[in-house]
mmCIF file of C-alpha atoms and ligand atoms in Angstrom:
data_model
loop_
_atom_site.group_PDB
_atom_site.id
_atom_site.type_symbol
_atom_site.label_atom_id
_atom_site.label_comp_id
_atom_site.label_asym_id
_atom_site.label_seq_id
_atom_site.Cartn_x
_atom_site.Cartn_y
_atom_site.Cartn_z
ATOM 1 C CA MET M 103 -0.312 -0.267 0.053
ATOM 2 C CA ALA M 104 2.038 2.854 -0.885
ATOM 3 C CA GLY M 105 1.730 6.309 -0.274
ATOM 4 C CA MET M 106 0.045 6.265 2.823
ATOM 5 C CA ILE M 107 2.538 6.314 5.683
ATOM 6 C CA GLN M 108 5.795 8.437 6.623
ATOM 7 C CA MET M 109 7.836 5.702 7.176
ATOM 8 C CA GLU M 110 8.457 2.351 6.263
ATOM 9 C CA SER M 111 10.497 -0.596 7.076
ATOM 10 C CA ARG M 112 13.616 -1.000 4.983
ATOM 11 C CA PRO M 113 13.566 -4.935 3.837
ATOM 12 C CA GLY M 114 16.615 -6.326 5.515
ATOM 13 C CA ILE M 115 16.807 -3.781 8.386
ATOM 14 C CA LEU M 116 15.845 -4.061 12.231
ATOM 15 C CA ASP M 117 15.158 -0.564 12.737
ATOM 16 C CA LEU M 118 15.801 0.998 15.994
ATOM 17 C CA SER M 119 16.495 4.240 15.008
ATOM 18 C CA TRP M 120 11.969 4.567 15.356
ATOM 19 C CA GLY M 121 10.343 6.217 18.590
ATOM 20 C CA HIS M 122 7.165 4.576 16.753
ATOM 21 C CA PRO M 123 4.909 2.503 18.301
ATOM 22 C CA ARG M 124 5.070 -1.726 17.530
ATOM 23 C CA PRO M 125 2.375 -1.858 14.388
ATOM 24 C CA GLY M 126 0.682 -5.267 15.822
ATOM 25 C CA LEU M 127 0.423 -2.711 19.552
ATOM 26 C CA LEU M 128 -1.893 0.015 18.493
ATOM 27 C CA PRO M 129 -5.841 -0.470 18.716
ATOM 28 C CA VAL M 130 -7.516 -0.584 15.525
ATOM 29 C CA GLY M 131 -10.713 -2.715 16.814
ATOM 30 C CA GLU M 132 -10.759 -0.360 19.375
ATOM 31 C CA TRP M 133 -11.023 2.402 17.969
ATOM 32 C CA GLY M 134 -13.224 1.211 15.237
ATOM 33 C CA LYS M 135 -16.035 0.649 18.313
ATOM 34 C CA ALA M 136 -14.539 3.756 19.641
ATOM 35 C CA SER M 137 -15.984 5.469 16.140
ATOM 36 C CA ALA M 138 -19.273 3.941 16.294
ATOM 37 C CA ALA M 139 -19.610 4.745 19.942
ATOM 38 C CA ALA M 140 -19.480 8.306 18.870
ATOM 39 C CA ALA M 141 -21.178 8.775 16.450
ATOM 40 C CA ARG M 142 -24.126 7.042 18.243
ATOM 41 C CA GLU M 143 -23.485 9.482 21.649
ATOM 42 C CA PHE M 144 -23.320 12.551 18.697
ATOM 43 C CA GLY M 145 -24.379 12.812 15.528
ATOM 44 C CA TRP M 146 -23.417 15.338 13.521
ATOM 45 C CA ARG M 147 -22.040 17.028 16.537
ATOM 46 C CA GLN M 148 -19.430 14.745 15.355
ATOM 47 C CA LEU M 149 -18.981 16.396 12.626
ATOM 48 C CA THR M 150 -19.269 19.959 12.581
ATOM 49 C CA TYR M 151 -16.694 22.483 13.769
ATOM 50 C CA GLY M 152 -15.975 21.725 17.313
ATOM 51 C CA GLN M 153 -15.294 24.219 20.068
ATOM 52 C CA ALA M 154 -12.058 25.567 20.564
ATOM 53 C CA THR M 155 -10.558 25.062 23.176
ATOM 54 C CA GLY M 156 -12.366 20.857 22.355
ATOM 55 C CA PRO M 157 -15.231 19.161 22.747
ATOM 56 C CA THR M 158 -16.607 19.448 26.680
ATOM 57 C CA PRO M 159 -16.703 15.445 27.450
ATOM 58 C CA LEU M 160 -12.832 15.253 26.154
ATOM 59 C CA LEU M 161 -12.379 17.569 28.435
ATOM 60 C CA ASP M 162 -13.264 17.064 31.220
ATOM 61 C CA TRP M 163 -12.117 12.865 31.093
ATOM 62 C CA LEU M 164 -8.513 14.584 30.406
ATOM 63 C CA THR M 165 -8.974 16.712 33.509
ATOM 64 C CA ALA M 166 -9.912 14.065 36.181
ATOM 65 C CA HIS M 167 -7.613 11.553 34.410
ATOM 66 C CA LEU M 168 -4.471 13.835 34.860
ATOM 67 C CA CYS M 169 -5.579 15.328 38.357
ATOM 68 C CA ASP M 170 -6.274 11.320 38.907
ATOM 69 C CA THR M 171 -1.680 10.647 37.460
ATOM 70 C CA GLU M 172 -0.542 13.371 39.357
ATOM 71 C CA GLY M 173 -3.414 14.164 42.375
ATOM 72 C CA GLY M 174 -4.644 16.694 41.441
ATOM 73 C CA GLY M 175 -3.219 20.070 39.137
ATOM 74 C CA THR M 176 -5.798 20.258 36.541
ATOM 75 C CA ALA M 177 -8.745 22.642 35.563
ATOM 76 C CA PRO M 178 -10.758 22.412 31.889
ATOM 77 C CA GLU M 179 -10.008 26.165 31.768
ATOM 78 C CA GLN M 180 -6.316 25.053 31.315
ATOM 79 C CA LEU M 181 -6.701 22.966 28.667
ATOM 80 C CA PHE M 182 -6.414 23.544 24.466
ATOM 81 C CA VAL M 183 -6.648 20.387 22.057
ATOM 82 C CA THR M 184 -4.239 20.323 19.945
ATOM 83 C CA GLY M 185 -3.497 18.362 16.606
ATOM 84 C CA GLY M 186 -0.624 16.455 19.519
ATOM 85 C CA ALA M 187 2.630 17.441 21.045
ATOM 86 C CA SER M 188 4.142 18.695 18.178
ATOM 87 C CA HIS M 189 1.554 21.180 17.116
ATOM 88 C CA GLY M 190 1.197 22.508 20.778
ATOM 89 C CA LEU M 191 4.640 23.032 20.334
ATOM 90 C CA ALA M 192 4.832 24.969 17.447
ATOM 91 C CA LEU M 193 1.563 27.026 18.481
ATOM 92 C CA VAL M 194 3.078 28.046 22.010
ATOM 93 C CA ALA M 195 6.644 28.322 20.751
ATOM 94 C CA SER M 196 4.787 30.563 17.923
ATOM 95 C CA LEU M 197 2.477 32.921 20.782
ATOM 96 C CA LEU M 198 6.161 33.442 23.059
ATOM 97 C CA ALA M 199 8.978 33.545 21.410
ATOM 98 C CA GLY M 200 10.244 35.359 17.040
ATOM 99 C CA PRO M 201 12.234 36.321 15.099
ATOM 100 C CA GLY M 202 15.438 38.545 17.208
ATOM 101 C CA ASP M 203 14.572 35.897 20.436
ATOM 102 C CA VAL M 204 16.727 33.469 21.792
ATOM 103 C CA ILE M 205 15.554 29.840 22.984
ATOM 104 C CA LEU M 206 17.326 27.696 25.277
ATOM 105 C CA VAL M 207 16.773 23.855 25.078
ATOM 106 C CA ASP M 208 17.858 20.668 27.201
ATOM 107 C CA SER M 209 21.379 18.803 25.170
ATOM 108 C CA PRO M 210 20.478 16.390 24.500
ATOM 109 C CA SER M 211 16.755 16.509 23.382
ATOM 110 C CA TYR M 212 13.967 15.811 20.743
ATOM 111 C CA HIS M 213 15.838 16.650 17.911
ATOM 112 C CA LEU M 214 12.834 17.081 16.124
ATOM 113 C CA ALA M 215 11.672 19.626 18.237
ATOM 114 C CA PHE M 216 14.888 21.932 17.093
ATOM 115 C CA ARG M 217 13.273 23.004 14.209
ATOM 116 C CA ILE M 218 9.424 23.765 15.078
ATOM 117 C CA LEU M 219 11.078 25.953 17.712
ATOM 118 C CA ALA M 220 13.552 27.492 14.548
ATOM 119 C CA ASP M 221 10.209 27.518 12.697
ATOM 120 C CA THR M 222 9.574 30.967 14.921
ATOM 121 C CA GLY M 223 12.834 32.727 14.048
ATOM 122 C CA ALA M 224 13.601 32.441 16.765
ATOM 123 C CA THR M 225 17.515 31.316 17.337
ATOM 124 C CA VAL M 226 18.405 28.000 19.126
ATOM 125 C CA VAL M 227 20.845 27.889 21.589
ATOM 126 C CA ARG M 228 21.872 24.812 23.795
ATOM 127 C CA ALA M 229 21.003 25.588 27.523
ATOM 128 C CA PRO M 230 23.707 23.844 30.183
ATOM 129 C CA ALA M 231 23.621 20.332 31.146
ATOM 130 C CA ASP M 232 25.092 17.025 32.474
ATOM 131 C CA ALA M 233 24.227 13.712 33.206
ATOM 132 C CA ASP M 234 21.418 14.197 34.956
ATOM 133 C CA GLY M 235 20.039 16.939 32.418
ATOM 134 C CA VAL M 236 19.849 20.892 32.232
ATOM 135 C CA ASP M 237 21.421 22.285 35.469
ATOM 136 C CA PRO M 238 19.642 25.326 36.522
ATOM 137 C CA ALA M 239 22.805 26.926 38.526
ATOM 138 C CA ALA M 240 24.742 27.811 35.416
ATOM 139 C CA LEU M 241 21.510 28.078 33.433
ATOM 140 C CA ALA M 242 20.555 31.153 35.167
ATOM 141 C CA GLU M 243 24.127 32.948 34.119
ATOM 142 C CA GLN M 244 23.653 31.760 30.796
ATOM 143 C CA LEU M 245 20.659 33.599 30.619
ATOM 144 C CA ALA M 246 21.618 36.858 32.858
ATOM 145 C CA ALA M 247 24.419 36.723 30.006
ATOM 146 C CA LEU M 248 21.727 36.793 27.083
ATOM 147 C CA ARG M 249 19.527 38.969 28.542
ATOM 148 C CA ALA M 250 23.245 42.046 29.563
ATOM 149 C CA GLY M 251 23.759 41.232 25.942
ATOM 150 C CA GLY M 252 19.648 42.521 24.984
ATOM 151 C CA ARG M 253 18.767 39.125 24.025
ATOM 152 C CA ARG M 254 14.984 38.345 24.516
ATOM 153 C CA VAL M 255 14.504 34.394 26.113
ATOM 154 C CA PRO M 256 11.085 33.924 26.593
ATOM 155 C CA LEU M 257 11.722 29.943 26.884
ATOM 156 C CA LEU M 258 12.870 26.516 27.722
ATOM 157 C CA TYR M 259 12.196 23.558 25.709
ATOM 158 C CA LEU M 260 13.096 20.518 27.361
ATOM 159 C CA VAL M 261 11.344 16.809 28.393
ATOM 160 C CA PRO M 262 12.004 15.860 31.904
ATOM 161 C CA THR M 263 10.513 12.993 32.550
ATOM 162 C CA PHE M 264 11.531 9.802 30.342
ATOM 163 C CA ALA M 265 13.688 12.044 27.875
ATOM 164 C CA ASN M 266 13.977 11.436 24.604
ATOM 165 C CA PRO M 267 16.999 10.425 23.855
ATOM 166 C CA THR M 268 18.208 9.666 27.176
ATOM 167 C CA GLY M 269 14.838 7.859 28.839
ATOM 168 C CA ARG M 270 15.666 9.778 31.968
ATOM 169 C CA SER M 271 14.197 11.828 34.620
ATOM 170 C CA LEU M 272 14.992 15.346 35.678
ATOM 171 C CA PRO M 273 16.406 14.847 39.746
ATOM 172 C CA ALA M 274 13.522 16.458 41.884
ATOM 173 C CA GLU M 275 16.089 19.261 43.576
ATOM 174 C CA ARG M 276 16.234 20.371 40.155
ATOM 175 C CA ARG M 277 12.580 20.294 38.879
ATOM 176 C CA ARG M 278 12.224 22.869 42.223
ATOM 177 C CA ASP M 279 15.598 24.759 41.410
ATOM 178 C CA LEU M 280 14.075 24.908 37.379
ATOM 179 C CA VAL M 281 10.276 26.396 38.938
ATOM 180 C CA ALA M 282 11.890 28.375 40.860
ATOM 181 C CA LEU M 283 14.617 30.173 38.374
ATOM 182 C CA ALA M 284 11.264 30.910 36.479
ATOM 183 C CA ARG M 285 9.737 32.497 38.682
ATOM 184 C CA ARG M 286 12.372 35.053 39.584
ATOM 185 C CA THR M 287 13.717 35.544 35.608
ATOM 186 C CA GLY M 288 10.158 35.635 34.253
ATOM 187 C CA LEU M 289 11.204 32.347 31.630
ATOM 188 C CA THR M 290 8.554 30.008 30.929
ATOM 189 C CA LEU M 291 10.038 26.196 30.566
ATOM 190 C CA LEU M 292 7.865 24.707 27.837
ATOM 191 C CA GLU M 293 7.886 21.129 28.921
ATOM 192 C CA ASP M 294 7.571 18.115 27.166
ATOM 193 C CA ASP M 295 5.338 15.188 28.722
ATOM 194 C CA THR M 296 4.676 13.041 25.872
ATOM 195 C CA TYR M 297 6.268 9.946 27.856
ATOM 196 C CA ARG M 298 4.706 10.566 31.515
ATOM 197 C CA GLU M 299 2.132 7.138 31.153
ATOM 198 C CA LEU M 300 4.930 4.841 29.742
ATOM 199 C CA CYS M 301 6.810 4.622 33.213
ATOM 200 C CA TYR M 302 7.719 0.525 33.809
ATOM 201 C CA GLU M 303 8.821 1.205 37.692
ATOM 202 C CA GLY M 304 6.673 2.882 40.526
ATOM 203 C CA VAL M 305 5.184 6.281 39.302
ATOM 204 C CA ALA M 306 6.530 9.502 37.185
ATOM 205 C CA PRO M 307 8.343 11.987 39.223
ATOM 206 C CA PRO M 308 5.777 14.666 39.863
ATOM 207 C CA SER M 309 5.385 17.243 35.992
ATOM 208 C CA LEU M 310 7.257 20.517 36.336
ATOM 209 C CA TRP M 311 3.151 21.411 35.503
ATOM 210 C CA ARG M 312 1.727 19.907 38.889
ATOM 211 C CA LEU M 313 5.050 21.572 40.995
ATOM 212 C CA SER M 314 4.988 25.198 40.350
ATOM 213 C CA GLY M 315 1.384 25.106 40.002
ATOM 214 C CA GLY M 316 0.804 26.522 36.639
ATOM 215 C CA ASP M 317 3.329 29.296 36.577
ATOM 216 C CA ARG M 318 5.441 30.448 34.192
ATOM 217 C CA VAL M 319 5.135 26.766 33.163
ATOM 218 C CA VAL M 320 3.458 24.357 29.675
ATOM 219 C CA ARG M 321 3.291 21.809 29.284
ATOM 220 C CA LEU M 322 2.734 18.969 25.725
ATOM 221 C CA GLY M 323 1.154 16.060 26.253
ATOM 222 C CA THR M 324 -0.216 13.679 23.525
ATOM 223 C CA PHE M 325 -2.049 10.283 22.453
ATOM 224 C CA ALA M 326 1.464 9.922 19.906
ATOM 225 C CA LYS M 327 2.663 7.201 22.225
ATOM 226 C CA THR M 328 0.262 6.125 24.731
ATOM 227 C CA VAL M 329 -3.034 5.491 21.614
ATOM 228 C CA ALA M 330 -1.161 5.829 18.522
ATOM 229 C CA PRO M 331 0.036 8.858 16.585
ATOM 230 C CA GLY M 332 -2.239 9.285 13.369
ATOM 231 C CA LEU M 333 -4.799 10.078 15.740
ATOM 232 C CA ARG M 334 -2.590 13.747 15.639
ATOM 233 C CA LEU M 335 -3.958 14.639 19.113
ATOM 234 C CA GLY M 336 -2.521 16.470 22.327
ATOM 235 C CA TRP M 337 -3.079 18.354 24.665
ATOM 236 C CA ILE M 338 -1.975 21.928 26.301
ATOM 237 C CA ASN M 339 -1.424 22.564 29.993
ATOM 238 C CA ALA M 340 -1.244 26.551 30.391
ATOM 239 C CA ASP M 341 -2.698 29.433 32.428
ATOM 240 C CA PRO M 342 -6.306 30.194 31.216
ATOM 241 C CA ALA M 343 -4.374 33.511 29.722
ATOM 242 C CA LEU M 344 -2.751 31.528 26.911
ATOM 243 C CA ILE M 345 -5.305 29.112 26.262
ATOM 244 C CA THR M 346 -7.707 32.517 26.059
ATOM 245 C CA ARG M 347 -5.174 33.577 23.091
ATOM 246 C CA LEU M 348 -4.567 30.048 21.732
ATOM 247 C CA ALA M 349 -8.790 29.623 21.466
ATOM 248 C CA THR M 350 -9.034 32.925 19.868
ATOM 249 C CA LEU M 351 -6.059 32.480 17.137
ATOM 250 C CA GLY M 352 -7.820 33.429 13.904
ATOM 251 C CA TYR M 353 -7.554 29.853 12.656
ATOM 252 C CA VAL M 354 -9.570 28.661 15.614
ATOM 253 C CA HIS M 355 -12.029 31.511 14.726
ATOM 254 C CA SER M 356 -12.281 30.292 11.037
ATOM 255 C CA GLY M 357 -11.671 26.458 11.503
ATOM 256 C CA GLY M 358 -13.091 25.674 15.210
ATOM 257 C CA GLY M 359 -11.452 22.946 17.816
ATOM 258 C CA VAL M 360 -8.619 21.156 16.689
ATOM 259 C CA ASN M 361 -9.489 17.893 15.186
ATOM 260 C CA HIS M 362 -12.917 17.693 16.614
ATOM 261 C CA SER M 363 -13.692 14.622 15.821
ATOM 262 C CA VAL M 364 -10.890 12.554 16.745
ATOM 263 C CA ALA M 365 -10.808 14.241 19.878
ATOM 264 C CA THR M 366 -14.603 13.523 20.339
ATOM 265 C CA THR M 367 -13.989 9.539 19.341
ATOM 266 C CA MET M 368 -11.668 9.653 22.109
ATOM 267 C CA TYR M 369 -13.165 10.699 24.600
ATOM 268 C CA CYS M 370 -15.127 7.884 23.312
ATOM 269 C CA PHE M 371 -12.719 5.414 23.625
ATOM 270 C CA ALA M 372 -11.486 6.507 27.490
ATOM 271 C CA ALA M 373 -14.937 6.805 28.642
ATOM 272 C CA SER M 374 -15.646 3.255 28.076
ATOM 273 C CA GLY M 375 -12.059 1.635 29.547
ATOM 274 C CA ALA M 376 -10.341 1.220 26.443
ATOM 275 C CA TYR M 377 -7.811 3.733 26.973
ATOM 276 C CA ARG M 378 -6.687 2.006 30.560
ATOM 277 C CA ARG M 379 -6.688 -1.018 29.675
ATOM 278 C CA HIS M 380 -5.051 -0.173 26.101
ATOM 279 C CA VAL M 381 -1.913 1.768 28.324
ATOM 280 C CA ALA M 382 -2.108 -0.943 30.868
ATOM 281 C CA ALA M 383 -0.959 -3.841 28.002
ATOM 282 C CA VAL M 384 1.161 -1.226 25.883
ATOM 283 C CA ARG M 385 2.801 -0.006 29.273
ATOM 284 C CA ALA M 386 4.051 -4.579 29.953
ATOM 285 C CA GLU M 387 4.679 -5.028 25.990
ATOM 286 C CA TYR M 388 6.912 -1.998 26.063
ATOM 287 C CA ARG M 389 8.994 -2.673 29.603
ATOM 288 C CA ALA M 390 9.113 -7.096 28.077
ATOM 289 C CA GLN M 391 10.549 -4.570 24.791
ATOM 290 C CA ARG M 392 12.499 -2.557 26.971
ATOM 291 C CA ASP M 393 13.748 -5.234 28.695
ATOM 292 C CA ALA M 394 15.102 -7.629 25.918
ATOM 293 C CA LEU M 395 16.497 -4.801 24.399
ATOM 294 C CA VAL M 396 19.062 -3.988 27.675
ATOM 295 C CA SER M 397 19.730 -7.935 28.117
ATOM 296 C CA ALA M 398 20.835 -8.963 24.188
ATOM 297 C CA VAL M 399 22.983 -4.760 24.890
ATOM 298 C CA ARG M 400 24.420 -6.039 27.844
ATOM 299 C CA ALA M 401 26.022 -9.020 26.109
ATOM 300 C CA TYR M 402 29.144 -7.004 25.218
ATOM 301 C CA LEU M 403 28.026 -3.277 26.166
ATOM 302 C CA PRO M 404 26.743 -1.712 29.535
ATOM 303 C CA VAL M 405 23.225 0.214 29.386
ATOM 304 C CA GLU M 406 21.092 2.068 31.730
ATOM 305 C CA ALA M 407 17.679 0.309 31.881
ATOM 306 C CA PRO M 408 15.541 3.453 31.930
ATOM 307 C CA ALA M 409 12.932 3.973 34.177
ATOM 308 C CA GLY M 410 9.832 5.065 31.743
ATOM 309 C CA GLY M 411 9.800 5.885 28.137
ATOM 310 C CA TRP M 412 10.393 5.166 24.327
ATOM 311 C CA PHE M 413 15.445 4.890 24.216
ATOM 312 C CA LEU M 414 17.994 3.465 25.815
ATOM 313 C CA TRP M 415 21.330 6.346 25.530
ATOM 314 C CA VAL M 416 23.791 3.969 24.804
ATOM 315 C CA ALA M 417 27.710 5.012 25.667
ATOM 316 C CA LEU M 418 29.463 3.029 22.709
ATOM 317 C CA PRO M 419 33.019 2.061 23.262
ATOM 318 C CA PRO M 420 36.420 4.414 23.536
ATOM 319 C CA GLY M 421 37.117 5.127 20.353
ATOM 320 C CA VAL M 422 33.782 3.854 18.590
ATOM 321 C CA GLY M 423 32.435 6.734 16.574
ATOM 322 C CA ALA M 424 28.304 6.747 15.927
ATOM 323 C CA THR M 425 28.894 8.387 13.310
ATOM 324 C CA GLY M 426 30.858 6.018 11.504
ATOM 325 C CA LEU M 427 29.541 2.554 13.254
ATOM 326 C CA LEU M 428 26.228 4.006 11.574
ATOM 327 C CA ALA M 429 27.411 3.233 8.320
ATOM 328 C CA ARG M 430 28.732 0.167 9.362
ATOM 329 C CA ALA M 431 25.365 -1.092 11.901
ATOM 330 C CA GLU M 432 23.556 -0.478 8.320
ATOM 331 C CA ARG M 433 25.864 -2.376 6.525
ATOM 332 C CA ASN M 434 25.056 -5.168 8.965
ATOM 333 C CA GLY M 435 20.570 -4.560 9.044
ATOM 334 C CA THR M 436 20.765 -2.977 11.801
ATOM 335 C CA SER M 437 20.058 1.058 12.590
ATOM 336 C CA PHE M 438 19.910 3.885 15.289
ATOM 337 C CA VAL M 439 19.732 7.215 15.405
ATOM 338 C CA PRO M 440 23.689 8.772 16.222
ATOM 339 C CA GLY M 441 24.214 10.955 19.320
ATOM 340 C CA PRO M 442 25.250 14.158 18.014
ATOM 341 C CA ARG M 443 21.780 14.768 16.167
ATOM 342 C CA PHE M 444 20.302 15.238 19.468
ATOM 343 C CA TYR M 445 22.950 18.688 20.049
ATOM 344 C CA VAL M 446 21.525 21.636 18.675
ATOM 345 C CA ASP M 447 24.531 23.180 17.830
ATOM 346 C CA GLY M 448 25.555 19.315 16.963
ATOM 347 C CA ALA M 449 28.463 19.110 18.711
ATOM 348 C CA GLY M 450 29.307 16.651 20.677
ATOM 349 C CA GLY M 451 27.438 12.984 21.870
ATOM 350 C CA ASP M 452 29.398 10.817 19.174
ATOM 351 C CA ASP M 453 30.039 8.969 21.440
ATOM 352 C CA ARG M 454 26.867 8.010 22.210
ATOM 353 C CA ILE M 455 23.468 6.085 20.393
ATOM 354 C CA ARG M 456 20.018 6.317 20.966
ATOM 355 C CA LEU M 457 18.338 2.785 20.518
ATOM 356 C CA SER M 458 14.494 2.557 20.478
ATOM 357 C CA PHE M 459 12.924 -0.333 22.248
ATOM 358 C CA SER M 460 9.463 0.924 20.671
ATOM 359 C CA HIS M 461 8.965 -0.686 17.314
ATOM 360 C CA LEU M 462 10.368 -4.098 17.285
ATOM 361 C CA ALA M 463 8.956 -7.860 19.560
ATOM 362 C CA PRO M 464 11.465 -8.696 21.323
ATOM 363 C CA ALA M 465 12.378 -11.237 19.440
ATOM 364 C CA ASP M 466 13.443 -8.985 16.196
ATOM 365 C CA LEU M 467 15.070 -6.211 19.303
ATOM 366 C CA ALA M 468 17.324 -8.749 20.308
ATOM 367 C CA GLY M 469 18.443 -9.879 16.575
ATOM 368 C CA ALA M 470 19.292 -6.014 16.022
ATOM 369 C CA ALA M 471 21.403 -6.213 19.568
ATOM 370 C CA ALA M 472 23.233 -8.553 17.564
ATOM 371 C CA ARG M 473 23.567 -7.314 14.496
ATOM 372 C CA LEU M 474 25.195 -4.286 16.690
ATOM 373 C CA GLY M 475 27.311 -6.009 18.601
ATOM 374 C CA SER M 476 28.752 -7.791 15.089
ATOM 375 C CA ALA M 477 29.230 -4.663 13.218
ATOM 376 C CA LEU M 478 30.883 -3.019 16.959
ATOM 377 C CA THR M 479 33.193 -6.257 16.808
ATOM 378 C CA GLY M 480 33.961 -5.983 13.732
ATOM 379 C CA LEU M 481 35.439 -2.569 14.279
ATOM 380 C CA GLY M 482 37.700 -3.899 16.902
HETATM 381 C C1 PLP I 196 9.999 13.900 23.316
HETATM 382 C C2 PLP I 196 8.930 14.373 21.680
HETATM 383 N N1 PLP I 196 8.011 15.260 21.449
HETATM 384 C C3 PLP I 196 6.917 15.560 21.091
HETATM 385 C C4 PLP I 196 6.884 13.658 20.002
HETATM 386 C C5 PLP I 196 5.790 14.309 18.780
HETATM 387 O O1 PLP I 196 4.845 14.095 19.078
HETATM 388 P P1 PLP I 196 3.779 13.916 18.244
HETATM 389 O O2 PLP I 196 3.394 13.044 17.804
HETATM 390 O O3 PLP I 196 2.206 13.977 19.743
HETATM 391 O O4 PLP I 196 3.576 15.356 18.208
HETATM 392 C C6 PLP I 196 7.446 12.902 19.662
HETATM 393 C C7 PLP I 196 8.200 11.790 19.142
HETATM 394 O O5 PLP I 196 8.435 11.005 19.239
HETATM 395 C C8 PLP I 196 9.101 12.898 21.282
HETATM 396 O O6 PLP I 196 9.414 11.849 21.618
#
C-alpha cells in the first residue's frame, strides 16, 4: 500500500532508530468501536466545527485523568486540545517567541523539536546541562548573560520525564530549582511530557506543571505514544490567559477546535474503559521490549535500563564514533540514531547512540542488538 505512511521499513533492516509504536500494538479494533460509539452518542455534532478549546466531554475526562495521575493540578480552563505534541510546541513557540529571540533547549534533547522551535525565527541555543539534565545554576548565568546582551529569552524547552533520547528524568531538586528560577526570571518552561504514562517502575516524578501550580510552565501532552500517532491528538496545559490566546487565534476562529471528530472519538475510547486497558497493556509490552533490548545489548556493552519512555542512550566503547558506526551497522542490517543529532549545535554526543525499543517485538530487538554487536566487534 504505497503512499500511505510517513516511513516504511527498509528491507533487511531491523531498525532501532524509530520512536514509533509497534504496529501490532495500535488499537485498530477498539478505535473502530469508539468511532461507532461517538457517531451514536454525538450524531452530527461529531462532524461539525468543534468548540475552540476542544469538546467538553474530552476536556472533562482529560482533567480528571491528569488529576488522577498527579493528585490534582489541572482544571478544564487550563486545557487546549491540539493535533499532538509537535503541534502544541509549534503553537506555544509561535505565540511566545519570534525573530531575534533566543529559545533555550536541553542538551541532548528531542531533535525534531529543534526545527519546530527554529520555525519561529528565534535562534535555538543549547542550555547548560550535565548527565542529570539542565543545570539550573548554570542556566541562571546563561540567561543573565544573554539578557545583559540585549536578547529576549522567553522559553526553555525540555523533556524532564523519561526523556528522548536519554530515558532519564530530571532529579527532584533540579525540578524545584528550575520552577523557582522560572518564577524569578520570567522564563517560561516548555515541558514536553510525552512519555509520562509509559512508566515501567514505580510512579513517574511530578511534572514541572504540577510543581509550579501552572505558574511559568506550559506542558505538552499527546496521545501519540499511548494510543496512536496517526490520531494527531494531544493537549496543552497552560494558564487560562494563554489558553484564551490559543482559543482566539484566527485559524481556530475560522476552523473551530482542532481535530474535533477524533477528539470526540477519544472521549468515547476513554469513557468505555478502552484507554485504561490499552495503556496498561502497552505499558507491559514496552516494559518487556525494554528488557529484551537491555539484556541483548548488555551482552557486549553496559547500558542503563530507563524507568520509562522508549529509548536506550548507549555509551560507545572508547574510540568508537557514533557516526562511523552507523554505516557499518546498516551494512550489518540494523540502524540507530547517532548522538550528535540530539545536540542543537551538533557538537557532542558522538560517543553515544539512541536505540529505540518501541517499534520491534522482543525477538527482533534481540536480533537487531546482535547485528549491532557484530558491527561493533568488527570495528575492533
Ligand atoms: C519528546 C517528544 N515530543 C514530541 C514527540 C512527537 O509527538 P506528536 O506525535 O504528538 O507530535 C515525540 C515523538 O517522538 C517525542 O519523542
